[in-house]
Short mmCIF file of N, CA, C and O in Angstrom, two decimals:
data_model
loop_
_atom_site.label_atom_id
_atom_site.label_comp_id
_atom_site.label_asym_id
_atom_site.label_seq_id
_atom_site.Cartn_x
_atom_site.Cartn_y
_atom_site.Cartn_z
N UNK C 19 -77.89 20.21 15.50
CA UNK C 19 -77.92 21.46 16.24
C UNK C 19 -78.69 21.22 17.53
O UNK C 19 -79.84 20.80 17.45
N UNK C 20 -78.23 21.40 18.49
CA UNK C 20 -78.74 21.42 19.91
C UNK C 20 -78.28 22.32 20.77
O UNK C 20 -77.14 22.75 20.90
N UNK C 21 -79.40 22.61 21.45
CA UNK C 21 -79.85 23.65 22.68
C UNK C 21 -79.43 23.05 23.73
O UNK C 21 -79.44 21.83 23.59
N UNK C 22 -79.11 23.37 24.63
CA UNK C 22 -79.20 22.97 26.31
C UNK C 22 -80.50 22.50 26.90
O UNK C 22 -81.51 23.18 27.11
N UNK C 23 -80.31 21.30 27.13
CA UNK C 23 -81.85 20.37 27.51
C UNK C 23 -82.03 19.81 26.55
O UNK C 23 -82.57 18.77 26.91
N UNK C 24 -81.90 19.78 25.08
CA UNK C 24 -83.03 19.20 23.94
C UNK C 24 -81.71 17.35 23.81
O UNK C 24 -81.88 16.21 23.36
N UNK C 25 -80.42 18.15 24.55
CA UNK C 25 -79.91 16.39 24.19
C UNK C 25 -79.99 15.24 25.74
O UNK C 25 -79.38 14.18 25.91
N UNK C 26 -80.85 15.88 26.59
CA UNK C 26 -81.39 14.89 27.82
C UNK C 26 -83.08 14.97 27.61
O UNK C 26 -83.56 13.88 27.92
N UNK C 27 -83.86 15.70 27.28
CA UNK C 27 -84.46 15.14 27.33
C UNK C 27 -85.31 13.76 26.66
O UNK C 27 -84.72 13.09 25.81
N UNK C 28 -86.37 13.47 27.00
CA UNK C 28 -86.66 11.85 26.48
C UNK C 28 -86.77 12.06 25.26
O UNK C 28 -86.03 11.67 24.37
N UNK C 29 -87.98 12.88 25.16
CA UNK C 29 -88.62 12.99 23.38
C UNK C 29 -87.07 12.67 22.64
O UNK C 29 -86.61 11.53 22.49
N UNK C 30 -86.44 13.85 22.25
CA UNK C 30 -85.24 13.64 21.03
C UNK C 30 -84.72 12.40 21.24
O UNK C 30 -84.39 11.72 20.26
N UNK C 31 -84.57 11.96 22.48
CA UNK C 31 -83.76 11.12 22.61
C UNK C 31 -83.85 9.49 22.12
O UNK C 31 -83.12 8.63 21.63
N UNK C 32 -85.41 9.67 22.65
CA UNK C 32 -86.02 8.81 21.90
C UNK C 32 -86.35 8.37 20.14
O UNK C 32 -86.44 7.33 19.49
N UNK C 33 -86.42 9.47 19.95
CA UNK C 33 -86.61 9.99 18.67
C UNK C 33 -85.31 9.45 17.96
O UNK C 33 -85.42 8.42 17.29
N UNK C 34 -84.10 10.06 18.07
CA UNK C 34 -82.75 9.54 17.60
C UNK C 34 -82.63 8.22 17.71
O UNK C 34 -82.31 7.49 16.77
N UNK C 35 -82.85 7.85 18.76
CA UNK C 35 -82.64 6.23 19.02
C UNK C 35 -83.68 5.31 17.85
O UNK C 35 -83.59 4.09 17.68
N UNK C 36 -84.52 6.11 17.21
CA UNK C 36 -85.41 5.27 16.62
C UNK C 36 -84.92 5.69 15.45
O UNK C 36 -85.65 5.22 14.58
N UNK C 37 -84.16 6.26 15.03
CA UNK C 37 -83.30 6.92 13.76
C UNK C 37 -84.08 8.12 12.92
O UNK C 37 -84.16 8.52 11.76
N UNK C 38 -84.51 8.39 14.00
CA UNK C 38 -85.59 9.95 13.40
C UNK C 38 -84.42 11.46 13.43
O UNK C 38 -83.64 11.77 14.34
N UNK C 39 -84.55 11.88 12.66
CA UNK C 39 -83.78 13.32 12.65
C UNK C 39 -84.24 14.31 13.19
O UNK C 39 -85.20 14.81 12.61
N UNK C 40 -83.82 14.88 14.30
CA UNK C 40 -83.93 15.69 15.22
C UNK C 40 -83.38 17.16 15.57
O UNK C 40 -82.63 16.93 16.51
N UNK C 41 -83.34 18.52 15.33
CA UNK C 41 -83.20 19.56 15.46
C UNK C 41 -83.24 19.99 15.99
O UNK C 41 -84.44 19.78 16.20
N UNK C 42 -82.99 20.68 16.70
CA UNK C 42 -83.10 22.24 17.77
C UNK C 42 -82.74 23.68 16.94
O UNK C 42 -81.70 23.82 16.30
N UNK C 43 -83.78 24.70 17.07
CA UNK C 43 -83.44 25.65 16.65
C UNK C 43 -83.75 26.79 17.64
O UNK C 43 -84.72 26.64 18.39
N UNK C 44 -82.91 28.07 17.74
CA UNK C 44 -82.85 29.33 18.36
C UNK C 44 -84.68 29.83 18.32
O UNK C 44 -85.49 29.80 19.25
N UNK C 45 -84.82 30.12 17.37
CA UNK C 45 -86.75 30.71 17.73
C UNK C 45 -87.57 29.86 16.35
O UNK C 45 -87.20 29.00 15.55
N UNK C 46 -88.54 30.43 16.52
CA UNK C 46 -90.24 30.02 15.74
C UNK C 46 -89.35 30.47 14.18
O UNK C 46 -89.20 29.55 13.37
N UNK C 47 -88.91 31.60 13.88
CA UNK C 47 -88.24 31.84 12.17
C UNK C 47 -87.26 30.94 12.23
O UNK C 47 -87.41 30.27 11.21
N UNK C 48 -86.35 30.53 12.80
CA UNK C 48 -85.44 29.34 12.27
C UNK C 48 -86.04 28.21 11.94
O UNK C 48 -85.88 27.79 10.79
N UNK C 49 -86.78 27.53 12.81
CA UNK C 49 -87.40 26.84 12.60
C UNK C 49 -88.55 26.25 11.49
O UNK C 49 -88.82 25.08 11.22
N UNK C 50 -89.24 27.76 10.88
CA UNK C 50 -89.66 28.02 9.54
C UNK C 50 -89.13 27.75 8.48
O UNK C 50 -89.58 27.09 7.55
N UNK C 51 -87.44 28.62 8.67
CA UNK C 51 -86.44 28.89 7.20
C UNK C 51 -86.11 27.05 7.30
O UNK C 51 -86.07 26.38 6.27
N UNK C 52 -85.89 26.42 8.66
CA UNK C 52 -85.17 24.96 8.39
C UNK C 52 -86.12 23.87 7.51
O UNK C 52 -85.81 22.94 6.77
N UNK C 53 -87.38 24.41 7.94
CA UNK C 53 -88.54 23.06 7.47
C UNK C 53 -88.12 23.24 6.03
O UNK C 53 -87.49 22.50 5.27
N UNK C 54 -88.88 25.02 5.77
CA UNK C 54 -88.85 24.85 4.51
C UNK C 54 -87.87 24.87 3.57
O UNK C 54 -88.30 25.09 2.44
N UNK C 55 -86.53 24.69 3.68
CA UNK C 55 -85.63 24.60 2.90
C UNK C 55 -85.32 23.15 3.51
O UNK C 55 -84.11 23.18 3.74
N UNK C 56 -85.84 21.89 3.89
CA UNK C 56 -85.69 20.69 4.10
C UNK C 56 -86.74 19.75 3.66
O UNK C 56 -86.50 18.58 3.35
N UNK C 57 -88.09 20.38 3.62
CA UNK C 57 -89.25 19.54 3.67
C UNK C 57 -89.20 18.96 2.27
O UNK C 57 -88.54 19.55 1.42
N UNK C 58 -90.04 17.49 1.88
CA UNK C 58 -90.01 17.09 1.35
C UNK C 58 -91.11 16.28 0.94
O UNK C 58 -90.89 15.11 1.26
N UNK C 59 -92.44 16.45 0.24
CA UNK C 59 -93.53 15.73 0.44
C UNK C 59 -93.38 14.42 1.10
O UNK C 59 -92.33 13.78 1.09
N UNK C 60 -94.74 13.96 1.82
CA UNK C 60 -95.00 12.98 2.31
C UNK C 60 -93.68 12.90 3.70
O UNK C 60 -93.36 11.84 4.24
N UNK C 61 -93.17 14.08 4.02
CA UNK C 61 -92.39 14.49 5.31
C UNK C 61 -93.54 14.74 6.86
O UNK C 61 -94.65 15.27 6.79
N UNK C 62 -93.09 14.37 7.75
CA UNK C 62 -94.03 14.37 8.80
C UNK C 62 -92.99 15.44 10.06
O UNK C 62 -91.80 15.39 10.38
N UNK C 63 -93.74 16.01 10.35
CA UNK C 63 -92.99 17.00 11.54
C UNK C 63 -94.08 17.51 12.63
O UNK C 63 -95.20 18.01 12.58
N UNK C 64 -92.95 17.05 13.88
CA UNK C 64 -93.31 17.03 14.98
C UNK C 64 -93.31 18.26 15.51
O UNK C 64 -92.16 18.40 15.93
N UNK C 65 -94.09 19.52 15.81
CA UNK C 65 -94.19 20.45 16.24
C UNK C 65 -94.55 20.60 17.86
O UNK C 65 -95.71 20.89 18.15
N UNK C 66 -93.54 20.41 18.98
CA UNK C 66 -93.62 20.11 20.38
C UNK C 66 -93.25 21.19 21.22
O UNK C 66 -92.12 20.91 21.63
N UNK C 67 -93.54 22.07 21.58
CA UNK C 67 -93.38 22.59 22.56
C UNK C 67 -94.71 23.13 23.69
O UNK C 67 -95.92 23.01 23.53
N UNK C 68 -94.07 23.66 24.66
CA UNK C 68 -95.92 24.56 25.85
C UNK C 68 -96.31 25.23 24.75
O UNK C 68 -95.52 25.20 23.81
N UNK C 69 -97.24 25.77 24.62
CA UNK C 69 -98.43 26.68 24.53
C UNK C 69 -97.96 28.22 24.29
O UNK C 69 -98.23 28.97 23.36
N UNK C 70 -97.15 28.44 25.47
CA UNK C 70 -96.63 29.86 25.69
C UNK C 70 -95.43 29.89 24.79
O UNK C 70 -95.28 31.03 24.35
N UNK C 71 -94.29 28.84 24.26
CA UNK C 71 -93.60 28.93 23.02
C UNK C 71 -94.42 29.97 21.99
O UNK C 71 -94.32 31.20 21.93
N UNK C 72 -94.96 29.40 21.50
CA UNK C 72 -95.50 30.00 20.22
C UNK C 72 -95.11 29.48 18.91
O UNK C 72 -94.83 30.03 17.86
N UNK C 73 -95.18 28.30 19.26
CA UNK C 73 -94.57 27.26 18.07
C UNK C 73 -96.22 27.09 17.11
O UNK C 73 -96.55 26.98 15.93
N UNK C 74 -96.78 27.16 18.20
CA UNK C 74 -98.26 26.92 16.77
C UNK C 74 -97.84 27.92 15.35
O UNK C 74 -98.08 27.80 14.14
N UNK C 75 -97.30 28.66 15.94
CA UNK C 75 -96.82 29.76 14.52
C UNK C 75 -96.49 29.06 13.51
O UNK C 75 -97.18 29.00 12.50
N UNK C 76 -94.80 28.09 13.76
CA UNK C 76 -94.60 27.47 12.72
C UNK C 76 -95.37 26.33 12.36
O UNK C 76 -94.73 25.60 11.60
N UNK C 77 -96.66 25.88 12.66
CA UNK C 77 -97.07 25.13 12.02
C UNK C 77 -97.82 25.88 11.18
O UNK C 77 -97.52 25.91 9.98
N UNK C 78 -99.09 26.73 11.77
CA UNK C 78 -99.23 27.29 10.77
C UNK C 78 -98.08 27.67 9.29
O UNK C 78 -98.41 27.39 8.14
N UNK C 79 -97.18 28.13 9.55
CA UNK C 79 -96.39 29.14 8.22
C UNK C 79 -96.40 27.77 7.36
O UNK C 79 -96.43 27.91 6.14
N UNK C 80 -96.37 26.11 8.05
CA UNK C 80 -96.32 25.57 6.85
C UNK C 80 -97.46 24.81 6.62
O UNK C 80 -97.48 23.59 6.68
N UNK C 81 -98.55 25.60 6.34
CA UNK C 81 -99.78 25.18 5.56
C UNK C 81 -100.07 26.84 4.60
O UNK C 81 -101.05 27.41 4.13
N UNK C 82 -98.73 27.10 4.68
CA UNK C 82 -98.68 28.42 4.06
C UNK C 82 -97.15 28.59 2.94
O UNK C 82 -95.93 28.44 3.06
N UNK C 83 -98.26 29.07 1.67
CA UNK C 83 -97.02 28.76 0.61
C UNK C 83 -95.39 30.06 0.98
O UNK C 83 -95.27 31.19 1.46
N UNK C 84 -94.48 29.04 0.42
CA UNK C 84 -93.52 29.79 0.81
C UNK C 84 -92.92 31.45 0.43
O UNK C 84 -93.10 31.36 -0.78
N UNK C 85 -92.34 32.83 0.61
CA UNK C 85 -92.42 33.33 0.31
C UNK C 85 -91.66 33.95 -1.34
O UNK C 85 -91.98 35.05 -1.79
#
């Protein structure tokens, strides 16, 4: 799934090239519902965006049990 910009810029791109699995999602709740119906102990996720996103959200939600 990709956004406009997320398949030029470096990060993903880089990322794919190193055979890492890479996502784009619409807001901060997709991004929630995707982890946690994907995550998998000892899973590592890259939470990247500015400040003004509001992506710290979803990191928090996952140090938070699911509902």
């Amino acid at each position: 799934r990709d956004v406009t910009g997320v398949q030029t810029c470096a990060l993903p791109i880089s990322a794919r090239e190193a055979g890492v699995s890479v996502y784009a999602v619409p807001d901060g709740d997709a991004a929630i519902d995707l982890l946690r119906e994907s995550l998998r102990p000892a899973d590592v996720v890259l939470v990247k965006a500015s400040s003004m996103v509001g992506l710290s959200a979803v990191a928090a939600a996952l140090d938070e049990p699911a509902r």
